């Protein structure tokens, strides 16, 4: 990055470079109306025509340009785009007086004020542009009060019911993926708009969201992953920047290397610095990823075959490690024999054929759907999932350093989740569940027909019915708890009004008490947490059944 102005610019002109290099490594012409800062992602290009049009205050124009160039060189394209948007709101033209700027300042949103304060602070105190100190005197008075949205019912932590519903939904989608594709490149080339859940574009979108749920990382980090970032546990990445990798325990699973995205330096941050520890994947997720890799590999092989490569399977097997895990569909149409394309793929920092974070966010919006006892439906966006994971870890009493590792947040950010009130809010959420939406989801049925599939207790008596038999066949909860205990609270289960749910409750409570008696340490185990959640759902079912019986008996008594 070029050395910035060291002398005060109150009386000297600002030297604006004709070109500069963006953080993503692209050469940008300063005097173009559009700056292309990155190959993909939010803010990949920004419009600066309005700044070039400043004629009355050239010094102001040059300082704003110079500072914006500094952000473009040292920050991500998304951050630079945010700065540009705020800058346009604060300085729409150069014809306003300082008084008029002060009046406009009062009308700006809090988020814009925060951004502009940081921008002007950088210009004055870091780049030494004292000419705009008069604007800084106005901006520096603003005191940003950050909101902690972790407990918000619309932006923060999901309740256990909401989170379980999201996980249940993605499990169903994963079990319906077309993982035995035809020998046809069209399977890989058709876009999402016409995929109808039958093509590779659907498969990769589901895998992207499944990875987000598994590794608890941001969409931009998911988009940056390549196949060389996944290895079997026990096989090391041999990366000097990684301090810790999981120990092989005899179970065939994978671990994943993830890259940091929030850094401050002039070099490109795309896959620049890995996190200090790798992330182990569950056995089921590992199996799904390996199946997906086989489908992916077949697509590469078919493309090489189309290009006339004789040993197309061998070429595909060699190339796949350099390819993004969630690729642009252009990969399966590209000329993979082209030396320039091959050279770009071989670079570990190349973004070629990678999707943007906005694509991954769209996948999360599409597949992260669940039922809510508070709002009817919810979407499992990355921000809400992160709040959920960190809040739950805090409520479980995990150490601060362990909370940091879950999503790789800083210690100050993780400390906010240890504030008082989380347990009280969880209590409110659980008791708030007894509203009309949840009553509808848990509503008991009086009878069932021969076509229904009954859910039986251990002595063969029906306590409910299945809504969809295929859904129950792939349920993972029944592998951890004996049916029908895990059925309660599931949207695929309808309790019988006259079923002996109290007997199931007594069984569940007995198992819970046994777990408590023989648990190790002071931290609640996952099995105990699941059992307590099941007990809460059984109690709620009993309460709703009793209410339905009272209503029925009352109506019968008046007839």
JSON list of N, CA and C in Angstrom, two decimals, residues 329-384:
[
{"chain": "A", "resi": 329, "resn": "UNK", "atom": "N", "xyz": [-21.74, -22.71, -10.77]},
{"chain": "A", "resi": 329, "resn": "UNK", "atom": "CA", "xyz": [-22.04, -23.74, -11.76]},
{"chain": "A", "resi": 329, "resn": "UNK", "atom": "C", "xyz": [-21.19, -23.60, -13.02]},
{"chain": "A", "resi": 330, "resn": "UNK", "atom": "N", "xyz": [-20.55, -22.43, -13.21]},
{"chain": "A", "resi": 330, "resn": "UNK", "atom": "CA", "xyz": [-19.67, -22.24, -14.36]},
{"chain": "A", "resi": 330, "resn": "UNK", "atom": "C", "xyz": [-18.49, -23.20, -14.34]},
{"chain": "A", "resi": 331, "resn": "UNK", "atom": "N", "xyz": [-18.17, -23.75, -13.18]},
{"chain": "A", "resi": 331, "resn": "UNK", "atom": "CA", "xyz": [-17.07, -24.71, -13.08]},
{"chain": "A", "resi": 331, "resn": "UNK", "atom": "C", "xyz": [-17.29, -25.90, -14.00]},
{"chain": "A", "resi": 332, "resn": "UNK", "atom": "N", "xyz": [-18.55, -26.30, -14.17]},
{"chain": "A", "resi": 332, "resn": "UNK", "atom": "CA", "xyz": [-18.86, -27.50, -14.94]},
{"chain": "A", "resi": 332, "resn": "UNK", "atom": "C", "xyz": [-19.07, -27.19, -16.43]},
{"chain": "A", "resi": 333, "resn": "UNK", "atom": "N", "xyz": [-18.85, -25.92, -16.80]},
{"chain": "A", "resi": 333, "resn": "UNK", "atom": "CA", "xyz": [-18.89, -25.52, -18.20]},
{"chain": "A", "resi": 333, "resn": "UNK", "atom": "C", "xyz": [-17.53, -24.98, -18.66]},
{"chain": "A", "resi": 334, "resn": "UNK", "atom": "N", "xyz": [-16.66, -24.70, -17.70]},
{"chain": "A", "resi": 334, "resn": "UNK", "atom": "CA", "xyz": [-15.38, -24.06, -18.01]},
{"chain": "A", "resi": 334, "resn": "UNK", "atom": "C", "xyz": [-14.43, -25.00, -18.74]},
{"chain": "A", "resi": 335, "resn": "UNK", "atom": "N", "xyz": [-13.51, -24.42, -19.47]},
{"chain": "A", "resi": 335, "resn": "UNK", "atom": "CA", "xyz": [-12.46, -25.18, -20.14]},
{"chain": "A", "resi": 335, "resn": "UNK", "atom": "C", "xyz": [-11.35, -25.45, -19.12]},
{"chain": "A", "resi": 336, "resn": "UNK", "atom": "N", "xyz": [-11.43, -26.58, -18.46]},
{"chain": "A", "resi": 336, "resn": "UNK", "atom": "CA", "xyz": [-10.49, -26.91, -17.39]},
{"chain": "A", "resi": 336, "resn": "UNK", "atom": "C", "xyz": [-9.13, -27.35, -17.92]},
{"chain": "A", "resi": 337, "resn": "UNK", "atom": "N", "xyz": [-8.97, -27.35, -19.24]},
{"chain": "A", "resi": 337, "resn": "UNK", "atom": "CA", "xyz": [-7.65, -27.62, -19.82]},
{"chain": "A", "resi": 337, "resn": "UNK", "atom": "C", "xyz": [-6.91, -26.31, -20.10]},
{"chain": "A", "resi": 338, "resn": "UNK", "atom": "N", "xyz": [-7.59, -25.19, -19.93]},
{"chain": "A", "resi": 338, "resn": "UNK", "atom": "CA", "xyz": [-6.97, -23.88, -20.15]},
{"chain": "A", "resi": 338, "resn": "UNK", "atom": "C", "xyz": [-5.93, -23.61, -19.07]},
{"chain": "A", "resi": 339, "resn": "UNK", "atom": "N", "xyz": [-4.72, -23.25, -19.47]},
{"chain": "A", "resi": 339, "resn": "UNK", "atom": "CA", "xyz": [-3.62, -23.07, -18.52]},
{"chain": "A", "resi": 339, "resn": "UNK", "atom": "C", "xyz": [-3.89, -21.95, -17.54]},
{"chain": "A", "resi": 340, "resn": "UNK", "atom": "N", "xyz": [-4.53, -20.88, -18.01]},
{"chain": "A", "resi": 340, "resn": "UNK", "atom": "CA", "xyz": [-4.81, -19.75, -17.13]},
{"chain": "A", "resi": 340, "resn": "UNK", "atom": "C", "xyz": [-5.81, -20.13, -16.04]},
{"chain": "A", "resi": 341, "resn": "UNK", "atom": "N", "xyz": [-6.84, -20.88, -16.43]},
{"chain": "A", "resi": 341, "resn": "UNK", "atom": "CA", "xyz": [-7.83, -21.33, -15.45]},
{"chain": "A", "resi": 341, "resn": "UNK", "atom": "C", "xyz": [-7.20, -22.31, -14.47]},
{"chain": "A", "resi": 342, "resn": "UNK", "atom": "N", "xyz": [-6.40, -23.24, -14.98]},
{"chain": "A", "resi": 342, "resn": "UNK", "atom": "CA", "xyz": [-5.74, -24.22, -14.11]},
{"chain": "A", "resi": 342, "resn": "UNK", "atom": "C", "xyz": [-4.80, -23.54, -13.13]},
{"chain": "A", "resi": 343, "resn": "UNK", "atom": "N", "xyz": [-4.08, -22.54, -13.61]},
{"chain": "A", "resi": 343, "resn": "UNK", "atom": "CA", "xyz": [-3.15, -21.81, -12.74]},
{"chain": "A", "resi": 343, "resn": "UNK", "atom": "C", "xyz": [-3.90, -21.09, -11.63]},
{"chain": "A", "resi": 344, "resn": "UNK", "atom": "N", "xyz": [-5.05, -20.50, -11.97]},
{"chain": "A", "resi": 344, "resn": "UNK", "atom": "CA", "xyz": [-5.86, -19.81, -10.96]},
{"chain": "A", "resi": 344, "resn": "UNK", "atom": "C", "xyz": [-6.40, -20.79, -9.94]},
{"chain": "A", "resi": 345, "resn": "UNK", "atom": "N", "xyz": [-6.83, -21.96, -10.39]},
{"chain": "A", "resi": 345, "resn": "UNK", "atom": "CA", "xyz": [-7.36, -22.97, -9.46]},
{"chain": "A", "resi": 345, "resn": "UNK", "atom": "C", "xyz": [-6.28, -23.48, -8.51]},
{"chain": "A", "resi": 346, "resn": "UNK", "atom": "N", "xyz": [-5.06, -23.58, -9.00]},
{"chain": "A", "resi": 346, "resn": "UNK", "atom": "CA", "xyz": [-3.97, -24.11, -8.18]},
{"chain": "A", "resi": 346, "resn": "UNK", "atom": "C", "xyz": [-3.53, -23.14, -7.09]},
{"chain": "A", "resi": 347, "resn": "UNK", "atom": "N", "xyz": [-3.89, -21.87, -7.21]},
{"chain": "A", "resi": 347, "resn": "UNK", "atom": "CA", "xyz": [-3.54, -20.89, -6.17]},
{"chain": "A", "resi": 347, "resn": "UNK", "atom": "C", "xyz": [-4.49, -21.01, -4.99]},
{"chain": "A", "resi": 348, "resn": "UNK", "atom": "N", "xyz": [-3.94, -21.18, -3.79]},
{"chain": "A", "resi": 348, "resn": "UNK", "atom": "CA", "xyz": [-4.79, -21.38, -2.62]},
{"chain": "A", "resi": 348, "resn": "UNK", "atom": "C", "xyz": [-5.58, -20.13, -2.26]},
{"chain": "A", "resi": 349, "resn": "UNK", "atom": "N", "xyz": [-5.16, -18.97, -2.78]},
{"chain": "A", "resi": 349, "resn": "UNK", "atom": "CA", "xyz": [-5.84, -17.72, -2.46]},
{"chain": "A", "resi": 349, "resn": "UNK", "atom": "C", "xyz": [-6.74, -17.22, -3.59]},
{"chain": "A", "resi": 350, "resn": "UNK", "atom": "N", "xyz": [-6.92, -18.06, -4.62]},
{"chain": "A", "resi": 350, "resn": "UNK", "atom": "CA", "xyz": [-7.73, -17.63, -5.75]},
{"chain": "A", "resi": 350, "resn": "UNK", "atom": "C", "xyz": [-9.22, -17.81, -5.48]},
{"chain": "A", "resi": 351, "resn": "UNK", "atom": "N", "xyz": [-10.04, -16.80, -5.78]},
{"chain": "A", "resi": 351, "resn": "UNK", "atom": "CA", "xyz": [-11.49, -16.93, -5.58]},
{"chain": "A", "resi": 351, "resn": "UNK", "atom": "C", "xyz": [-12.22, -17.47, -6.80]},
{"chain": "A", "resi": 352, "resn": "UNK", "atom": "N", "xyz": [-11.50, -17.99, -7.81]},
{"chain": "A", "resi": 352, "resn": "UNK", "atom": "CA", "xyz": [-12.13, -18.45, -9.03]},
{"chain": "A", "resi": 352, "resn": "UNK", "atom": "C", "xyz": [-13.13, -19.57, -8.74]},
{"chain": "A", "resi": 353, "resn": "UNK", "atom": "N", "xyz": [-14.32, -19.43, -9.29]},
{"chain": "A", "resi": 353, "resn": "UNK", "atom": "CA", "xyz": [-15.44, -20.37, -9.17]},
{"chain": "A", "resi": 353, "resn": "UNK", "atom": "C", "xyz": [-16.03, -20.43, -7.76]},
{"chain": "A", "resi": 354, "resn": "UNK", "atom": "N", "xyz": [-15.58, -19.56, -6.85]},
{"chain": "A", "resi": 354, "resn": "UNK", "atom": "CA", "xyz": [-16.20, -19.48, -5.53]},
{"chain": "A", "resi": 354, "resn": "UNK", "atom": "C", "xyz": [-17.46, -18.61, -5.62]},
{"chain": "A", "resi": 355, "resn": "UNK", "atom": "N", "xyz": [-18.47, -18.96, -4.86]},
{"chain": "A", "resi": 355, "resn": "UNK", "atom": "CA", "xyz": [-19.67, -18.13, -4.77]},
{"chain": "A", "resi": 355, "resn": "UNK", "atom": "C", "xyz": [-19.43, -17.02, -3.76]},
{"chain": "A", "resi": 356, "resn": "UNK", "atom": "N", "xyz": [-20.33, -16.05, -3.73]},
{"chain": "A", "resi": 356, "resn": "UNK", "atom": "CA", "xyz": [-20.22, -14.95, -2.78]},
{"chain": "A", "resi": 356, "resn": "UNK", "atom": "C", "xyz": [-20.96, -15.30, -1.49]},
{"chain": "A", "resi": 357, "resn": "UNK", "atom": "N", "xyz": [-20.71, -14.52, -0.46]},
{"chain": "A", "resi": 357, "resn": "UNK", "atom": "CA", "xyz": [-21.41, -14.75, 0.81]},
{"chain": "A", "resi": 357, "resn": "UNK", "atom": "C", "xyz": [-22.91, -14.53, 0.65]},
{"chain": "A", "resi": 358, "resn": "UNK", "atom": "N", "xyz": [-23.32, -13.66, -0.27]},
{"chain": "A", "resi": 358, "resn": "UNK", "atom": "CA", "xyz": [-24.76, -13.42, -0.47]},
{"chain": "A", "resi": 358, "resn": "UNK", "atom": "C", "xyz": [-25.45, -14.67, -0.99]},
{"chain": "A", "resi": 359, "resn": "UNK", "atom": "N", "xyz": [-24.75, -15.49, -1.80]},
{"chain": "A", "resi": 359, "resn": "UNK", "atom": "CA", "xyz": [-25.30, -16.76, -2.25]},
{"chain": "A", "resi": 359, "resn": "UNK", "atom": "C", "xyz": [-25.55, -17.70, -1.07]},
{"chain": "A", "resi": 360, "resn": "UNK", "atom": "N", "xyz": [-24.57, -17.76, -0.17]},
{"chain": "A", "resi": 360, "resn": "UNK", "atom": "CA", "xyz": [-24.69, -18.64, 1.00]},
{"chain": "A", "resi": 360, "resn": "UNK", "atom": "C", "xyz": [-25.83, -18.15, 1.91]},
{"chain": "A", "resi": 361, "resn": "UNK", "atom": "N", "xyz": [-25.95, -16.83, 2.05]},
{"chain": "A", "resi": 361, "resn": "UNK", "atom": "CA", "xyz": [-27.04, -16.26, 2.85]},
{"chain": "A", "resi": 361, "resn": "UNK", "atom": "C", "xyz": [-28.39, -16.62, 2.24]},
{"chain": "A", "resi": 362, "resn": "UNK", "atom": "N", "xyz": [-28.47, -16.60, 0.92]},
{"chain": "A", "resi": 362, "resn": "UNK", "atom": "CA", "xyz": [-29.72, -16.97, 0.24]},
{"chain": "A", "resi": 362, "resn": "UNK", "atom": "C", "xyz": [-30.06, -18.44, 0.50]},
{"chain": "A", "resi": 363, "resn": "UNK", "atom": "N", "xyz": [-29.04, -19.30, 0.51]},
{"chain": "A", "resi": 363, "resn": "UNK", "atom": "CA", "xyz": [-29.28, -20.72, 0.81]},
{"chain": "A", "resi": 363, "resn": "UNK", "atom": "C", "xyz": [-29.82, -20.90, 2.23]},
{"chain": "A", "resi": 364, "resn": "UNK", "atom": "N", "xyz": [-29.27, -20.12, 3.16]},
{"chain": "A", "resi": 364, "resn": "UNK", "atom": "CA", "xyz": [-29.72, -20.19, 4.55]},
{"chain": "A", "resi": 364, "resn": "UNK", "atom": "C", "xyz": [-31.19, -19.76, 4.65]},
{"chain": "A", "resi": 365, "resn": "UNK", "atom": "N", "xyz": [-31.54, -18.73, 3.93]},
{"chain": "A", "resi": 365, "resn": "UNK", "atom": "CA", "xyz": [-32.92, -18.24, 3.94]},
{"chain": "A", "resi": 365, "resn": "UNK", "atom": "C", "xyz": [-33.87, -19.28, 3.34]},
{"chain": "A", "resi": 366, "resn": "UNK", "atom": "N", "xyz": [-33.38, -20.01, 2.34]},
{"chain": "A", "resi": 366, "resn": "UNK", "atom": "CA", "xyz": [-34.23, -20.99, 1.66]},
{"chain": "A", "resi": 366, "resn": "UNK", "atom": "C", "xyz": [-34.44, -22.26, 2.49]},
{"chain": "A", "resi": 367, "resn": "UNK", "atom": "N", "xyz": [-33.36, -22.75, 3.10]},
{"chain": "A", "resi": 367, "resn": "UNK", "atom": "CA", "xyz": [-33.44, -24.05, 3.77]},
{"chain": "A", "resi": 367, "resn": "UNK", "atom": "C", "xyz": [-33.58, -23.96, 5.28]},
{"chain": "A", "resi": 368, "resn": "UNK", "atom": "N", "xyz": [-33.27, -22.81, 5.86]},
{"chain": "A", "resi": 368, "resn": "UNK", "atom": "CA", "xyz": [-33.30, -22.69, 7.32]},
{"chain": "A", "resi": 368, "resn": "UNK", "atom": "C", "xyz": [-34.66, -22.30, 7.85]},
{"chain": "A", "resi": 369, "resn": "UNK", "atom": "N", "xyz": [-35.66, -23.06, 7.53]},
{"chain": "A", "resi": 369, "resn": "UNK", "atom": "CA", "xyz": [-37.02, -22.75, 7.97]},
{"chain": "A", "resi": 369, "resn": "UNK", "atom": "C", "xyz": [-37.45, -23.69, 9.09]},
{"chain": "A", "resi": 370, "resn": "UNK", "atom": "N", "xyz": [-38.20, -23.14, 10.03]},
{"chain": "A", "resi": 370, "resn": "UNK", "atom": "CA", "xyz": [-38.69, -23.95, 11.14]},
{"chain": "A", "resi": 370, "resn": "UNK", "atom": "C", "xyz": [-39.96, -23.37, 11.71]},
{"chain": "A", "resi": 371, "resn": "UNK", "atom": "N", "xyz": [-40.59, -24.14, 12.56]},
{"chain": "A", "resi": 371, "resn": "UNK", "atom": "CA", "xyz": [-41.80, -23.68, 13.24]},
{"chain": "A", "resi": 371, "resn": "UNK", "atom": "C", "xyz": [-41.41, -22.90, 14.50]},
{"chain": "A", "resi": 372, "resn": "UNK", "atom": "N", "xyz": [-42.26, -21.98, 14.88]},
{"chain": "A", "resi": 372, "resn": "UNK", "atom": "CA", "xyz": [-42.02, -21.17, 16.07]},
{"chain": "A", "resi": 372, "resn": "UNK", "atom": "C", "xyz": [-43.27, -21.12, 16.92]},
{"chain": "A", "resi": 373, "resn": "UNK", "atom": "N", "xyz": [-43.08, -21.27, 18.24]},
{"chain": "A", "resi": 373, "resn": "UNK", "atom": "CA", "xyz": [-44.21, -21.13, 19.16]},
{"chain": "A", "resi": 373, "resn": "UNK", "atom": "C", "xyz": [-44.49, -19.67, 19.44]},
{"chain": "A", "resi": 374, "resn": "UNK", "atom": "N", "xyz": [-43.60, -18.78, 18.96]},
{"chain": "A", "resi": 374, "resn": "UNK", "atom": "CA", "xyz": [-43.78, -17.35, 19.22]},
{"chain": "A", "resi": 374, "resn": "UNK", "atom": "C", "xyz": [-44.27, -16.60, 17.99]},
{"chain": "A", "resi": 375, "resn": "UNK", "atom": "N", "xyz": [-43.84, -17.05, 16.80]},
{"chain": "A", "resi": 375, "resn": "UNK", "atom": "CA", "xyz": [-44.15, -16.29, 15.60]},
{"chain": "A", "resi": 375, "resn": "UNK", "atom": "C", "xyz": [-44.71, -17.15, 14.47]},
{"chain": "A", "resi": 376, "resn": "UNK", "atom": "N", "xyz": [-44.97, -18.41, 14.70]},
{"chain": "A", "resi": 376, "resn": "UNK", "atom": "CA", "xyz": [-45.50, -19.27, 13.65]},
{"chain": "A", "resi": 376, "resn": "UNK", "atom": "C", "xyz": [-44.39, -19.94, 12.87]},
{"chain": "A", "resi": 377, "resn": "UNK", "atom": "N", "xyz": [-43.54, -19.13, 12.21]},
{"chain": "A", "resi": 377, "resn": "UNK", "atom": "CA", "xyz": [-42.41, -19.67, 11.47]},
{"chain": "A", "resi": 377, "resn": "UNK", "atom": "C", "xyz": [-41.17, -18.81, 11.75]},
{"chain": "A", "resi": 378, "resn": "UNK", "atom": "N", "xyz": [-39.99, -19.39, 11.58]},
{"chain": "A", "resi": 378, "resn": "UNK", "atom": "CA", "xyz": [-38.73, -18.66, 11.74]},
{"chain": "A", "resi": 378, "resn": "UNK", "atom": "C", "xyz": [-37.79, -19.08, 10.62]},
{"chain": "A", "resi": 379, "resn": "UNK", "atom": "N", "xyz": [-36.79, -18.24, 10.38]},
{"chain": "A", "resi": 379, "resn": "UNK", "atom": "CA", "xyz": [-35.74, -18.56, 9.42]},
{"chain": "A", "resi": 379, "resn": "UNK", "atom": "C", "xyz": [-34.41, -18.61, 10.16]},
{"chain": "A", "resi": 380, "resn": "UNK", "atom": "N", "xyz": [-33.69, -19.68, 9.93]},
{"chain": "A", "resi": 380, "resn": "UNK", "atom": "CA", "xyz": [-32.42, -19.89, 10.64]},
{"chain": "A", "resi": 380, "resn": "UNK", "atom": "C", "xyz": [-31.27, -19.16, 9.98]},
{"chain": "A", "resi": 381, "resn": "UNK", "atom": "N", "xyz": [-31.28, -17.83, 10.08]},
{"chain": "A", "resi": 381, "resn": "UNK", "atom": "CA", "xyz": [-30.19, -17.05, 9.52]},
{"chain": "A", "resi": 381, "resn": "UNK", "atom": "C", "xyz": [-28.93, -17.22, 10.36]},
{"chain": "A", "resi": 382, "resn": "UNK", "atom": "N", "xyz": [-27.79, -16.89, 9.77]},
{"chain": "A", "resi": 382, "resn": "UNK", "atom": "CA", "xyz": [-26.52, -17.09, 10.45]},
{"chain": "A", "resi": 382, "resn": "UNK", "atom": "C", "xyz": [-26.42, -16.29, 11.74]},
{"chain": "A", "resi": 383, "resn": "UNK", "atom": "N", "xyz": [-26.86, -15.04, 11.72]},
{"chain": "A", "resi": 383, "resn": "UNK", "atom": "CA", "xyz": [-26.76, -14.22, 12.93]},
{"chain": "A", "resi": 383, "resn": "UNK", "atom": "C", "xyz": [-27.57, -14.81, 14.07]},
{"chain": "A", "resi": 384, "resn": "UNK", "atom": "N", "xyz": [-28.80, -15.26, 13.78]},
{"chain": "A", "resi": 384, "resn": "UNK", "atom": "CA", "xyz": [-29.64, -15.83, 14.84]},
{"chain": "A", "resi": 384, "resn": "UNK", "atom": "C", "xyz": [-29.08, -17.16, 15.33]}
]
